[in-house]
mmCIF file of C-alpha atoms and ligand atoms in Angstrom:
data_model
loop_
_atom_site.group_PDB
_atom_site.id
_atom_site.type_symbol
_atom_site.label_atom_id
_atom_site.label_comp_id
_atom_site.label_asym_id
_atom_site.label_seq_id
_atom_site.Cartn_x
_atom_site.Cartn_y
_atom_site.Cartn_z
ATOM 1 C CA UNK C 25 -34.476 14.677 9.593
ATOM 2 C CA UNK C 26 -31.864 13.104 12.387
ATOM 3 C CA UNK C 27 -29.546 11.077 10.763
ATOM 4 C CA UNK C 28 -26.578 8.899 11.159
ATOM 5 C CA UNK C 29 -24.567 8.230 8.398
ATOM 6 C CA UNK C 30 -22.638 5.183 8.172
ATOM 7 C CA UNK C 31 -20.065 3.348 5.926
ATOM 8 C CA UNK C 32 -16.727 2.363 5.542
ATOM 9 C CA UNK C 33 -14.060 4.687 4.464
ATOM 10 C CA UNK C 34 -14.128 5.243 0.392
ATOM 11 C CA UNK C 35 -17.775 4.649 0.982
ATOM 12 C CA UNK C 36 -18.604 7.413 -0.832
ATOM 13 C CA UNK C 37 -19.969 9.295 2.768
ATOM 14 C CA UNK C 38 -19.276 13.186 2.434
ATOM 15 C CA UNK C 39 -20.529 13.309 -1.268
ATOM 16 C CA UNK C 40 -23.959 11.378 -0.183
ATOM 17 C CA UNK C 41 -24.063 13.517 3.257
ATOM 18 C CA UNK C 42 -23.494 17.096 1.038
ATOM 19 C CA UNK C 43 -26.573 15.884 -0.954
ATOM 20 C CA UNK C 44 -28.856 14.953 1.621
ATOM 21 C CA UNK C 45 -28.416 18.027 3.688
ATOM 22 C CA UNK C 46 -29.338 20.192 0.579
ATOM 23 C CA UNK C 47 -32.201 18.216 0.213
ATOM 24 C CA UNK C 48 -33.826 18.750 3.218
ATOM 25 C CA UNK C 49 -32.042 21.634 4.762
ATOM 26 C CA UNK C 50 -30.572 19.683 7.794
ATOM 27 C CA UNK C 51 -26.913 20.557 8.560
ATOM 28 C CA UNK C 52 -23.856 17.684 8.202
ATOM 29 C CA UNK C 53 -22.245 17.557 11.335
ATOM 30 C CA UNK C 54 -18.390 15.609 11.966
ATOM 31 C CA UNK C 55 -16.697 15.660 14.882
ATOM 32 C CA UNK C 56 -13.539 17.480 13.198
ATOM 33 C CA UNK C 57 -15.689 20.114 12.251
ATOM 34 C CA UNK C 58 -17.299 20.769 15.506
ATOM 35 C CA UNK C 59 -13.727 20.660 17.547
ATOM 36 C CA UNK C 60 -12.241 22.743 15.204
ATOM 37 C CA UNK C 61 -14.675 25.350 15.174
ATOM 38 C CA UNK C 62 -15.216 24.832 19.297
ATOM 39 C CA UNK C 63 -11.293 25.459 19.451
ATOM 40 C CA UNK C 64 -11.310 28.334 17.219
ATOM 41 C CA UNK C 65 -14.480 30.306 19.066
ATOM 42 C CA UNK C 66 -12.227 29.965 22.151
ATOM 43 C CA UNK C 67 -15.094 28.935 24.259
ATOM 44 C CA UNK C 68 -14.273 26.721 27.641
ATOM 45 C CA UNK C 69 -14.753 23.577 25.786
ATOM 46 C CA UNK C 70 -12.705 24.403 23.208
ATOM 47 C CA UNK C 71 -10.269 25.135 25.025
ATOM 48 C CA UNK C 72 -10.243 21.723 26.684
ATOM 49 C CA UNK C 73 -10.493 20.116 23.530
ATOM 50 C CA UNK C 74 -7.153 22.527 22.253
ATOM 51 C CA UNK C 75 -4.697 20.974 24.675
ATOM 52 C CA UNK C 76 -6.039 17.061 23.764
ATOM 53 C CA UNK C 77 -5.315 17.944 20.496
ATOM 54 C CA UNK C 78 -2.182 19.789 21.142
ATOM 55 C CA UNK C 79 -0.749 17.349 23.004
ATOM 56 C CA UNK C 80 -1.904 14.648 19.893
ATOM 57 C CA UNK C 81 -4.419 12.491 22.153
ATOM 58 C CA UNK C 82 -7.809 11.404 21.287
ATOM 59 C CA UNK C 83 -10.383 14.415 22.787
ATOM 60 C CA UNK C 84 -12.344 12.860 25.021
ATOM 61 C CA UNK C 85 -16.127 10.929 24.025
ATOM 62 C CA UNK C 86 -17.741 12.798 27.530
ATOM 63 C CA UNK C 87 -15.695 16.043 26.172
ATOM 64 C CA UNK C 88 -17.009 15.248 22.456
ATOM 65 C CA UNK C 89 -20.394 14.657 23.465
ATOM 66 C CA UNK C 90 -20.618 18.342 25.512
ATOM 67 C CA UNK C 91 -18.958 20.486 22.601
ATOM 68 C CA UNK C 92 -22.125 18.409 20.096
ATOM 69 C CA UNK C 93 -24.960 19.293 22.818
ATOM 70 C CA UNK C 94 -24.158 22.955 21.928
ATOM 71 C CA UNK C 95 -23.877 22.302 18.336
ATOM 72 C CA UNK C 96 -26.938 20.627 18.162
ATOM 73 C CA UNK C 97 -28.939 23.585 20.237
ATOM 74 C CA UNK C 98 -28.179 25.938 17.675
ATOM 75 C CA UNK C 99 -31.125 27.106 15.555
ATOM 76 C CA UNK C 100 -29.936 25.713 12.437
ATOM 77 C CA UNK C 101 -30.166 22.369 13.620
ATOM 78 C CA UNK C 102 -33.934 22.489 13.984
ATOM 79 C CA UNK C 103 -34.798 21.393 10.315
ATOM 80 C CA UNK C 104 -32.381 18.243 11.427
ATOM 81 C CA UNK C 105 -28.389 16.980 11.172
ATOM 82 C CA UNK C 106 -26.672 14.654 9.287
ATOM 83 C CA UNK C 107 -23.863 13.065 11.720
ATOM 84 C CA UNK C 108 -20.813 12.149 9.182
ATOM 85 C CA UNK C 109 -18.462 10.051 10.939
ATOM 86 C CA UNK C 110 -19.811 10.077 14.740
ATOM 87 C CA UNK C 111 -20.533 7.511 15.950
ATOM 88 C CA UNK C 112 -17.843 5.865 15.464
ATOM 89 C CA UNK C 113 -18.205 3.234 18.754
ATOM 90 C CA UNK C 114 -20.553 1.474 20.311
ATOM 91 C CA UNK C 115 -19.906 3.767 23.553
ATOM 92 C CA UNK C 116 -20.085 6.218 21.471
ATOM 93 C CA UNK C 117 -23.335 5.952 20.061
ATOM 94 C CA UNK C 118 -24.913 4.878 23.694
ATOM 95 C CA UNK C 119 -23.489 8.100 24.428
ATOM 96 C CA UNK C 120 -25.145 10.285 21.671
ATOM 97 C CA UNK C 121 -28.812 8.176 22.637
ATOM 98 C CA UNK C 122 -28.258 9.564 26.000
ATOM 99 C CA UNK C 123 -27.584 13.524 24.691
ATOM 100 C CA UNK C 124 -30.616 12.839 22.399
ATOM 101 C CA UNK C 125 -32.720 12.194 24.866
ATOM 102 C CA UNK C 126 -31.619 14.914 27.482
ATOM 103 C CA UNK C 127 -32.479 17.159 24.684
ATOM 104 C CA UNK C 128 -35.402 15.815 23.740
ATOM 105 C CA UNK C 129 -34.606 14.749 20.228
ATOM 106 C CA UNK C 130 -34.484 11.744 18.772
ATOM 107 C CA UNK C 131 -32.730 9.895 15.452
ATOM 108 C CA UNK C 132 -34.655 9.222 12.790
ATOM 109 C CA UNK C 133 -32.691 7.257 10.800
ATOM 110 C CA UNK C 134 -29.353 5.496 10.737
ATOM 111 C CA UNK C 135 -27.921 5.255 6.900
ATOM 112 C CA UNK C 136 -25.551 2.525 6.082
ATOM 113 C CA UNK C 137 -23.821 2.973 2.728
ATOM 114 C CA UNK C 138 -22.639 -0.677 2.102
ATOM 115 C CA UNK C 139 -19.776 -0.965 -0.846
ATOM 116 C CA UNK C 140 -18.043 -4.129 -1.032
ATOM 117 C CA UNK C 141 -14.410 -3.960 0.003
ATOM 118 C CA UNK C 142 -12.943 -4.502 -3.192
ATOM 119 C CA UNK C 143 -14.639 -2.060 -4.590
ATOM 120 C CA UNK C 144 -13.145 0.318 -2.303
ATOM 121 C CA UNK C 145 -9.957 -0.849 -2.319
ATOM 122 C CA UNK C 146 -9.685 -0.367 -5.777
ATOM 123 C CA UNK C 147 -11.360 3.250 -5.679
ATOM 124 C CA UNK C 148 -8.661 4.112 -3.159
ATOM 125 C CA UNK C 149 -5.317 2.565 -4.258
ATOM 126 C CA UNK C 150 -6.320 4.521 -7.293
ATOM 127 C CA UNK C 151 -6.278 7.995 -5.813
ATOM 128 C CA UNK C 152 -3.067 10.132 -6.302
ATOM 129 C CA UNK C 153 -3.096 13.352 -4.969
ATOM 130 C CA UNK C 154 -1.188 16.828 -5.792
ATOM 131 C CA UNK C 155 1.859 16.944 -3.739
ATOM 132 C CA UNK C 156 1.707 21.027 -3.517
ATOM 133 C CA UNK C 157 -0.312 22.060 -0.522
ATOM 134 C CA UNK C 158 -1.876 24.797 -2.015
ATOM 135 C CA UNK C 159 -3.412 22.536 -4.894
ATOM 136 C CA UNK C 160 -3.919 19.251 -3.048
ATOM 137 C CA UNK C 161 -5.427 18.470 -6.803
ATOM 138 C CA UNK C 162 -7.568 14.613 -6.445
ATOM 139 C CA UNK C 163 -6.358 12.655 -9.665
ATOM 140 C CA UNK C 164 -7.352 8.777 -10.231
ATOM 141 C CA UNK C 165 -4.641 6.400 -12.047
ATOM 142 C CA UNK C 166 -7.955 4.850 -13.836
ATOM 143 C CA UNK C 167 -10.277 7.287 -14.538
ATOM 144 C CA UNK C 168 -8.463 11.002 -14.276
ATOM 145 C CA UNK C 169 -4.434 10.424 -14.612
ATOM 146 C CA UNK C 170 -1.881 13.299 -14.277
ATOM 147 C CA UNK C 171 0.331 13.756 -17.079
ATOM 148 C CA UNK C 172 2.313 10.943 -18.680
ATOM 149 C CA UNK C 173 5.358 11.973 -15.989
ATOM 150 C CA UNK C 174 3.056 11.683 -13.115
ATOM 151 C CA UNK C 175 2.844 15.648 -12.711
ATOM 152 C CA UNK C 176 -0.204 17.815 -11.446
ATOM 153 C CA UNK C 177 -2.474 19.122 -14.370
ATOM 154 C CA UNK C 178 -3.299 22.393 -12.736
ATOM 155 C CA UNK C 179 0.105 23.289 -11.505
ATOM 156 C CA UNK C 180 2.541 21.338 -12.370
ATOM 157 C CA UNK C 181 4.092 19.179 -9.210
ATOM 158 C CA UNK C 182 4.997 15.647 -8.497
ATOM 159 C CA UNK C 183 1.582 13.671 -8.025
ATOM 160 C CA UNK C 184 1.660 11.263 -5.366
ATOM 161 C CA UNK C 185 -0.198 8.180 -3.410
ATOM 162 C CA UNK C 186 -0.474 9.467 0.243
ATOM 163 C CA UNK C 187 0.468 6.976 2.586
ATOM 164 C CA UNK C 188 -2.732 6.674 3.959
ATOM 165 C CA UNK C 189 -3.805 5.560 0.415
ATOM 166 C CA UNK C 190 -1.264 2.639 -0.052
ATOM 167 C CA UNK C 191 -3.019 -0.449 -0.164
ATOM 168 C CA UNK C 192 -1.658 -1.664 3.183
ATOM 169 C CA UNK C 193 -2.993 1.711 4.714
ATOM 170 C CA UNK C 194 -6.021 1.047 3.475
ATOM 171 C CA UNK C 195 -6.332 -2.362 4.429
ATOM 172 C CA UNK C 196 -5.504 -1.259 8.142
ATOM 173 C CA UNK C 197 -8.576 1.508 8.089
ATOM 174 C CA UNK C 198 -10.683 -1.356 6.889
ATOM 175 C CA UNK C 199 -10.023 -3.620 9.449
ATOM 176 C CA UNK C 200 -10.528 -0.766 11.869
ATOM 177 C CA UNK C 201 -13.682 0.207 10.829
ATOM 178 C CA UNK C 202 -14.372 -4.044 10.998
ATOM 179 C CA UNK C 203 -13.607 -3.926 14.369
ATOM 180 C CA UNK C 204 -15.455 -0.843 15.614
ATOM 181 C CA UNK C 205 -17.722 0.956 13.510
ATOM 182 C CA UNK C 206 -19.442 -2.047 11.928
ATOM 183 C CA UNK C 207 -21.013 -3.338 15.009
ATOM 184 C CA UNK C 208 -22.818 0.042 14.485
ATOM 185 C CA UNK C 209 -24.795 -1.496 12.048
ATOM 186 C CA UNK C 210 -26.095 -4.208 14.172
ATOM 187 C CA UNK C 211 -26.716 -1.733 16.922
ATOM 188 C CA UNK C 212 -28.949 0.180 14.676
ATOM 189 C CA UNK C 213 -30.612 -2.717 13.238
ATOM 190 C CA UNK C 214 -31.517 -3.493 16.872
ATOM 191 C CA UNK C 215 -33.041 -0.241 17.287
ATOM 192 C CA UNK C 216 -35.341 -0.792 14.289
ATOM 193 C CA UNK C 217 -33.387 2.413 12.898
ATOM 194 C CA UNK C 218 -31.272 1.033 10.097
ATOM 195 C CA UNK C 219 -31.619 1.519 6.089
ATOM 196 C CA UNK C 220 -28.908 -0.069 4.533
ATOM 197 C CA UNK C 221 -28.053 0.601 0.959
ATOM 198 C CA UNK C 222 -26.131 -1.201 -1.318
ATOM 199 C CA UNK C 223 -23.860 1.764 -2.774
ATOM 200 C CA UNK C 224 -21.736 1.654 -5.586
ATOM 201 C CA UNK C 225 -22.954 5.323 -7.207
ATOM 202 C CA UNK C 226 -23.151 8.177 -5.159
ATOM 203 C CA UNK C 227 -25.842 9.609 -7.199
ATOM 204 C CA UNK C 228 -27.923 6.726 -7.679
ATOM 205 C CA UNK C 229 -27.410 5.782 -3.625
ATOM 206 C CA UNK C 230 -28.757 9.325 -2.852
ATOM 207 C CA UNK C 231 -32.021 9.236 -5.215
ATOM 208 C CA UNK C 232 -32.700 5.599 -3.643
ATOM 209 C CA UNK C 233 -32.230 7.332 0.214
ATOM 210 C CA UNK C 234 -34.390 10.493 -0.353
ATOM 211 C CA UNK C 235 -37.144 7.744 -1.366
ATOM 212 C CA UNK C 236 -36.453 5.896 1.639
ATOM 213 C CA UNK C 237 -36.608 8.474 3.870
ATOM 214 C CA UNK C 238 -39.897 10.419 1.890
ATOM 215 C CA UNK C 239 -41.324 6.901 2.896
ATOM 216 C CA UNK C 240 -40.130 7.238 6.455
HETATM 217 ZN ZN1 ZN T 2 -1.358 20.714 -8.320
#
């Protein structure tokens, strides 16, 4: 199948997206993924995409959009993608109708994973994370705490909130995504594509979509 997946962030998005893709063989596809490995093959693209990223802009939607045409020829793409995180604008998504139909494919679903906010605020004010790089250890104040001192389990360093994690962090991604990615869902609706699901369990959300989509 040719998916979109959509949510907010601490939707719950990469867990349901790793499912899906084992269950019908389609590969995930995010935009980090494909300019990272574009950069690192070295081909032309990539290395157009290298000095955007170099120089810390945004790479390009027309530049985005040419590095996924190639992804998307490749032969393991046949049995179908999973886009995680693309797209993530309107433009964006008129864009990725366009490649579709150039290359004669077409979506078969768009995927929104709805989670009320303050669920997700309190799923991610409640992350702490490893401060060593090499452990980058995921702890939760509620549900999986470091030690009483606020150390790492597995080796031992400070635990910490990222600062993309602090509530007021959060709260900024969220309106973001408000502003942005959630006319998406509209969009989709429009295009009689959309299957929204009310998520609050990533297992239970992905036994609902594989019925959803065995129906589709
Ligand atoms: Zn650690």
């Amino acid at each position: 199948m040719r998916i979109v997946l959509l949510g907010a962030p601490g939707a719950g998005k990469g867990t349901v997206a790793k499912s899906l893709t084992e269950f019908d063989g389609s590969v995930q596809i995010s935009t980090g993924d494909i300019l990272r490995n574009a950069v690192k093959a070295g081909s032309e693209l990539g290395k157009k995409a290298k000095g955007y990223m170099e120089r810390g802009e945004l790479v390009p939607d027309d530049l985005i959009m040419d590095i996924m045409e190639v992804r998307m020829k490749e032969p393991d793409c046949q049995k179908g993608f999973l886009l995680d995180g693309f797209p993530r604008t309107i433009p964006q998504a008129e864009a990725l109708k366009k490649l579709l139909d150039k290359i004669g494919m077409k979506l078969d679903a768009a995927i929104n994973l709805d989670v009320p906010t303050d669920v997700i605020l309190d799923r991610l004010t409640t992350r702490r994370t490893c401060s060593n790089p090499d452990c980058q250890e995921i702890y939760n104040v509620k549900s999986n705490p470091p030690t009483a001192d606020g150390k790492c389990r597995k080796c031992g360093t400070d635990v910490i909130q990222r600062a993309d994690e602090t509530e007021e962090a959060i709260g900024n991604r969220l309106k973001t995504y408000q502003d942005k990615t959630a006319p998406l869902i509209v969009y989709y609706e429009k295009a009689g594509l959309l299957k929204n699901f009310l998520s609050l369990n990533s297992r239970e959300t992905v036994e609902n979509v594989k019925i959803a989509l065995k129906g589709a």
